[in-house]
Structure formats: C-alpha cells, structure tokens
mmCIF file with all atom_site columns, C-alpha atoms in Angstrom:
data_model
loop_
_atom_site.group_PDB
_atom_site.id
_atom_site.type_symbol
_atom_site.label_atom_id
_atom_site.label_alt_id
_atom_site.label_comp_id
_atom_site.label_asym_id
_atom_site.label_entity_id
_atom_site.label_seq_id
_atom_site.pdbx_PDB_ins_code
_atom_site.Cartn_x
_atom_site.Cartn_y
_atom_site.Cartn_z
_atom_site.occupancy
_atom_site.B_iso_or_equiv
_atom_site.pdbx_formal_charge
_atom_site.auth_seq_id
_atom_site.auth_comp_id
_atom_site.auth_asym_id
_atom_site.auth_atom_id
_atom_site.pdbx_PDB_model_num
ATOM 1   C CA . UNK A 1 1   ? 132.376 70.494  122.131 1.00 65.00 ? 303 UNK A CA 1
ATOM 2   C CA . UNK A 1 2   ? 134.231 67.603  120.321 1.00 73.00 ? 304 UNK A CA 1
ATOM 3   C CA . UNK A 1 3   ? 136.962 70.254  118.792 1.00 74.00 ? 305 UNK A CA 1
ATOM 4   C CA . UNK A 1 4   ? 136.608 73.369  122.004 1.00 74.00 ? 306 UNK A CA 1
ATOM 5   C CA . UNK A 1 5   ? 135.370 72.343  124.970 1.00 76.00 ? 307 UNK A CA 1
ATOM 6   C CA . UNK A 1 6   ? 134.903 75.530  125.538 1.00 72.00 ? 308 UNK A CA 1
ATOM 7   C CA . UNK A 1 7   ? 132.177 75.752  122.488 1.00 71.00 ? 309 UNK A CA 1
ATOM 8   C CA . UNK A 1 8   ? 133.462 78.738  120.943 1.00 74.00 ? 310 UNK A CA 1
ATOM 9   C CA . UNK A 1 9   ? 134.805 79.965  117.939 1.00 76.00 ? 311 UNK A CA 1
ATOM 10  C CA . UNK A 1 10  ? 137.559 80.780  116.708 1.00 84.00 ? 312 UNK A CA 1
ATOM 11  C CA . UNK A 1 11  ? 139.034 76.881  115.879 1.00 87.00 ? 313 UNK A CA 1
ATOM 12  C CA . UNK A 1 12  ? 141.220 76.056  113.975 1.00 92.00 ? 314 UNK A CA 1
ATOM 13  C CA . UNK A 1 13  ? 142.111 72.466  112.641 1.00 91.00 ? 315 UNK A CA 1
ATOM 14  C CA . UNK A 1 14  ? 144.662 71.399  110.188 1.00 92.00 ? 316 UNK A CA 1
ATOM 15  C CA . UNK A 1 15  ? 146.152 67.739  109.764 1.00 93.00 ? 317 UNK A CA 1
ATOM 16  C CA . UNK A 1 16  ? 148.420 68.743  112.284 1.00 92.00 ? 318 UNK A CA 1
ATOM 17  C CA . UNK A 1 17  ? 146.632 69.969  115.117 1.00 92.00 ? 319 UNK A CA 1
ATOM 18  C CA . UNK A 1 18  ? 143.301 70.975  115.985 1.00 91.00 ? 320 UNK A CA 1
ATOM 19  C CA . UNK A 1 19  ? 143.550 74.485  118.360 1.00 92.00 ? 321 UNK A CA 1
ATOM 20  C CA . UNK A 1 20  ? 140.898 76.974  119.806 1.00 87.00 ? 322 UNK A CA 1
ATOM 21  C CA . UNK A 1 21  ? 141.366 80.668  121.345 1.00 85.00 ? 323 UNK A CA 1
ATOM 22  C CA . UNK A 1 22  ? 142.630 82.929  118.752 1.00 86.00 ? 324 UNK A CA 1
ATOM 23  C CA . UNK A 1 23  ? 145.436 83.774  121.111 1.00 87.00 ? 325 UNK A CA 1
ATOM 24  C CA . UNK A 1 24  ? 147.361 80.065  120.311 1.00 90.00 ? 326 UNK A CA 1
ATOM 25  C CA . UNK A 1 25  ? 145.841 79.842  116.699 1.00 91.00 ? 327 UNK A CA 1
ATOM 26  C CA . UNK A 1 26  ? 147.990 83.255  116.186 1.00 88.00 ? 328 UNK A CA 1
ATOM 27  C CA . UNK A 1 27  ? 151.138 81.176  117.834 1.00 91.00 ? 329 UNK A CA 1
ATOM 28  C CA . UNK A 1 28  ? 149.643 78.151  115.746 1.00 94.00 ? 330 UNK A CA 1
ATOM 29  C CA . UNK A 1 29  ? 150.010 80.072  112.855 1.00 92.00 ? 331 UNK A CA 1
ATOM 30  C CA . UNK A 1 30  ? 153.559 81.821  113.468 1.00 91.00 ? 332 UNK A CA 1
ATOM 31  C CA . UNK A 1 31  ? 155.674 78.607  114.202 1.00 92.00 ? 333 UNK A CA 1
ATOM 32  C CA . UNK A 1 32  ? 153.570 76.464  111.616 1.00 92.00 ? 334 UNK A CA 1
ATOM 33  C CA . UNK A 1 33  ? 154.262 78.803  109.017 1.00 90.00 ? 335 UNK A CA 1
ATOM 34  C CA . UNK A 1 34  ? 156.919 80.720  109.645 1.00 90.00 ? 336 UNK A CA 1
ATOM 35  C CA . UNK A 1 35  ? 157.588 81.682  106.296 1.00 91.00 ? 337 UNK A CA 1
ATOM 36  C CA . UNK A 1 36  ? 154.867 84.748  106.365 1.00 86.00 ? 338 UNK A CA 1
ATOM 37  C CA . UNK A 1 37  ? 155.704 85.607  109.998 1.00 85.00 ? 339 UNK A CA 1
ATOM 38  C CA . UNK A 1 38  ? 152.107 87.638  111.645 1.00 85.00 ? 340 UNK A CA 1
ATOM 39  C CA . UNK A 1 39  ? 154.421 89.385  114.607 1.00 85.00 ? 341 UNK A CA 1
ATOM 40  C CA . UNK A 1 40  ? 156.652 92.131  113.880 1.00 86.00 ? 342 UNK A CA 1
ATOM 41  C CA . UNK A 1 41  ? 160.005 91.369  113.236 1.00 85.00 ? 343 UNK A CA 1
ATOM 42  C CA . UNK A 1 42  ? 161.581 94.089  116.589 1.00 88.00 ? 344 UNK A CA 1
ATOM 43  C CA . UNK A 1 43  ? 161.157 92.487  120.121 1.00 91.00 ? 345 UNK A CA 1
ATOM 44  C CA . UNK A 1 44  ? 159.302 95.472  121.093 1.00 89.00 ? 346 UNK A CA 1
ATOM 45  C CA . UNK A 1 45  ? 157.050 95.675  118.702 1.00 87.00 ? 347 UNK A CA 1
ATOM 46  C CA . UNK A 1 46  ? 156.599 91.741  119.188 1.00 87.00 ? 348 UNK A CA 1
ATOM 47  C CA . UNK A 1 47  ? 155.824 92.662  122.957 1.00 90.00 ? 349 UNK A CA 1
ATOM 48  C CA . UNK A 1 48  ? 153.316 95.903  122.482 1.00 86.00 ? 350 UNK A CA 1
ATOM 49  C CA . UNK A 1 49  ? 151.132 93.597  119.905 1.00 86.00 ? 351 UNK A CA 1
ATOM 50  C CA . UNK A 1 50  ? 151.332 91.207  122.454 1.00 88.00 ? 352 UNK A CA 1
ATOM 51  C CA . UNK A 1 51  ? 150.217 93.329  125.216 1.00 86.00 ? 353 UNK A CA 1
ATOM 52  C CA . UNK A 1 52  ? 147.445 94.781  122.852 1.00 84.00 ? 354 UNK A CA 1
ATOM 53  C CA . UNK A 1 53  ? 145.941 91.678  122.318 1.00 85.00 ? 355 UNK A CA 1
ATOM 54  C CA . UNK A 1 54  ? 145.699 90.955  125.933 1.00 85.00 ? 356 UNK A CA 1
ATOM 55  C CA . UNK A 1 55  ? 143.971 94.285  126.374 1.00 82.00 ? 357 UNK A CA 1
ATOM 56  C CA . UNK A 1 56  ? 141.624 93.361  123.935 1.00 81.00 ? 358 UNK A CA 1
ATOM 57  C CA . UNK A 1 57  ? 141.289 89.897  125.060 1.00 81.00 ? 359 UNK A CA 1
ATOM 58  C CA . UNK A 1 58  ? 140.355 90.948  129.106 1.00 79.00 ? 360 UNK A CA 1
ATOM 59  C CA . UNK A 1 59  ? 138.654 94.779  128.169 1.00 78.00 ? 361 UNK A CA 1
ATOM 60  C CA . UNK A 1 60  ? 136.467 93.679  125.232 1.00 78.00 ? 362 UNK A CA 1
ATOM 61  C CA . UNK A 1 61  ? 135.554 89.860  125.699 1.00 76.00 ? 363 UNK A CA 1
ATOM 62  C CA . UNK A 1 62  ? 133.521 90.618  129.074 1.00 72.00 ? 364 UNK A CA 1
ATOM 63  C CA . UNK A 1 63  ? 131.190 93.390  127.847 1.00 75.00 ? 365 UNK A CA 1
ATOM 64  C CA . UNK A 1 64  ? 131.098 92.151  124.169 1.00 75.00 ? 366 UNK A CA 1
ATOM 65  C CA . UNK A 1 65  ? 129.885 88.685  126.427 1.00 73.00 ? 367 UNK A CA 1
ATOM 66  C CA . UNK A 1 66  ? 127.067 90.634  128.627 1.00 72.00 ? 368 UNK A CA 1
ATOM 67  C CA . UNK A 1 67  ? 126.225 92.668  125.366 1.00 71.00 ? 369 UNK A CA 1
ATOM 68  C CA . UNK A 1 68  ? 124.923 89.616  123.373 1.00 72.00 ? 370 UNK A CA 1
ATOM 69  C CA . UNK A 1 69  ? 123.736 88.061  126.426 1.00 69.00 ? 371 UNK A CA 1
ATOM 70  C CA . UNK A 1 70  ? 126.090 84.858  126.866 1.00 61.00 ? 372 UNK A CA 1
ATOM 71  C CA . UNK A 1 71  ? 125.906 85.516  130.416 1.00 62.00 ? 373 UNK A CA 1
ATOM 72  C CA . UNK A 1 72  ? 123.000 84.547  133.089 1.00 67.00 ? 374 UNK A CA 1
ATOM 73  C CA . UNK A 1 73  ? 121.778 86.299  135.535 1.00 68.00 ? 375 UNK A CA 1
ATOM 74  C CA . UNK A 1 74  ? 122.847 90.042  134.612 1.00 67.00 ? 376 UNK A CA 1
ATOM 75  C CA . UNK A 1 75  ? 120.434 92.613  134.742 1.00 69.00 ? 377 UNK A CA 1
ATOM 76  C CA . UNK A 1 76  ? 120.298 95.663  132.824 1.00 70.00 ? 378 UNK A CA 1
ATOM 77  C CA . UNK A 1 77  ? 121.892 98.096  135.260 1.00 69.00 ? 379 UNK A CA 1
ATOM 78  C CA . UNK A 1 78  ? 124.832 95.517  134.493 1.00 72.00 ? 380 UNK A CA 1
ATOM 79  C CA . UNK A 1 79  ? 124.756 95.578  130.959 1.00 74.00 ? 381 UNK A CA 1
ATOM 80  C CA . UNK A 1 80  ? 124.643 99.293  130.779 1.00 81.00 ? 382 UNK A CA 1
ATOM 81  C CA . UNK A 1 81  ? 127.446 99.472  133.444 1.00 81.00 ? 383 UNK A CA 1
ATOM 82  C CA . UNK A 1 82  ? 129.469 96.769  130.467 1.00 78.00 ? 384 UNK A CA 1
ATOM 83  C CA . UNK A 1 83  ? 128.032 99.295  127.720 1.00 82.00 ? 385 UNK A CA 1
ATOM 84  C CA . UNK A 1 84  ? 130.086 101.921 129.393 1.00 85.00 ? 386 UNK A CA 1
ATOM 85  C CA . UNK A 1 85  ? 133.079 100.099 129.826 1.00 83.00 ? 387 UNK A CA 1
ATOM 86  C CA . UNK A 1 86  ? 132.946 98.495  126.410 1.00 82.00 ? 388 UNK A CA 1
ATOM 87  C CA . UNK A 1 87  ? 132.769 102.251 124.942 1.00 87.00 ? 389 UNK A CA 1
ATOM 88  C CA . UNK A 1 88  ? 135.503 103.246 127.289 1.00 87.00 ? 390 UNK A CA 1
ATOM 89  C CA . UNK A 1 89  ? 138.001 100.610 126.136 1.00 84.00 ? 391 UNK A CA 1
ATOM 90  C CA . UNK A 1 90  ? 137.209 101.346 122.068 1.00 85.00 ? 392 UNK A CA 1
ATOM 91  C CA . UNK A 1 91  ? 138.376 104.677 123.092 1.00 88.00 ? 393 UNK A CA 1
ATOM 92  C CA . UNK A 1 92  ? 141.452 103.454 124.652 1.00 84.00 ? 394 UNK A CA 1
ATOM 93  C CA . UNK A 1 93  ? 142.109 101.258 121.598 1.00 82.00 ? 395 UNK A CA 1
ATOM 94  C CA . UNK A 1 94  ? 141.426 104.567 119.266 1.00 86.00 ? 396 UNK A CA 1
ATOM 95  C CA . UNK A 1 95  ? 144.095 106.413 121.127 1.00 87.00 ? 397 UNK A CA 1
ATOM 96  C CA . UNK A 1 96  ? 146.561 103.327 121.170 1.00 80.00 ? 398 UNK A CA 1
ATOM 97  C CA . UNK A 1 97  ? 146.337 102.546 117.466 1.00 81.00 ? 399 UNK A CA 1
ATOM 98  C CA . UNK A 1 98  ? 145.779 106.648 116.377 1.00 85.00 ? 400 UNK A CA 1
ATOM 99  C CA . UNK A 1 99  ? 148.364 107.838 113.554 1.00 85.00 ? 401 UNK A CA 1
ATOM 100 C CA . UNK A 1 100 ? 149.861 104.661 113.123 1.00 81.00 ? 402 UNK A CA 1
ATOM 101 C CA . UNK A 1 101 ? 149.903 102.127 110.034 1.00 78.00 ? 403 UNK A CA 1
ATOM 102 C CA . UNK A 1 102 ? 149.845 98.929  112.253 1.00 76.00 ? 404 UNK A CA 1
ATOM 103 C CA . UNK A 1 103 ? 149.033 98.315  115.797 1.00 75.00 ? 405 UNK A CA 1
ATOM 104 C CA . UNK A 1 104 ? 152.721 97.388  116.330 1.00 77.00 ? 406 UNK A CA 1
ATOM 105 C CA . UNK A 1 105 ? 155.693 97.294  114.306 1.00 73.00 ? 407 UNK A CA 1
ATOM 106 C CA . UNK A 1 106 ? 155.824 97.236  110.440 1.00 69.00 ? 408 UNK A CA 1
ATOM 107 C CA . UNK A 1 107 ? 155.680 94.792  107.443 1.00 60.00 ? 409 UNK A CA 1
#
C-alpha cells in the first residue's frame, strides 16, 4: 500500500519514479529509455498494440479476478458465467495475434 494503493502488482520503482499498472510502467519504460523503444516504430501499429492491450486489460482482468477469487460475494453460477467469457476472449486474442510474428508491428 505504501508503493500502489491499489495493492497490486505489477510496480515498478527506479530512483526516478516509483509507478504501478503495467499500462504506465510500459509508457514508464518507453520515454525513460527510449533508446530500446517497446512500441512499434508505424503509428498504426503503435495504435493496434495499444488497442490490444486495452482488450486485454478490460476482457481478461475481470474473469482472471473472479477466477482466483479476488472478488466477494460471487457465486459460482458467476464464476462459470466469467469462465466462459475468459475462454471466449483467449479465443479472440488467438484469432487477433494468428499468423503473425508480433502482436503489432515489427522489430
């Protein structure tokens, strides 16, 4: 609680700055060391990683949360209902990232 109020991990802490969610420790990361950028290079491939991690952030962090029980008060018909969902969106993911080398862009 003293680094995330949130109490989660990912944090991360340099002399610099201390920063949680792995969404702004990626951003963190890019402008701190811009030398070995993390992003692809083409604003467009910039934007589809971008919009991938969202998907994963809001499609994956609710069931993966119900799953391992960090919420109260769900019952099982709920946490086979997130089961479902969380199945559904690996499949979406499988089809997004299918035939290709990187989720977006290239190195």
């Amino acid at each position: 609680m003293r680094w995330n109020p949130k109490a989660q991990v990912p944090l991360w802490a340099d002399e610099t700055a201390t920063v949680f969610d792995s969404t702004h420790i990626f951003e963190y990361w890019e402008e701190a060391y811009p030398q070995s950028p993390l992003r692809p290079a083409s604003l467009g491939a910039r934007t589809q990683a971008r919009q991938f991690e969202l998907l994963a952030d809001e499609l994956l962090f609710t069931p993966v949360a119900v799953l391992i029980g960090a919420t109260r008060g769900r019952t099982d018909v709920d946490r086979t209902a997130e089961l479902l969902r969380f199945a559904q969106s690996l499949d979406l993911f499988r089809q997004q990232i299918s035939g290709r080398d990187y989720i977006a862009g290239a190195v």
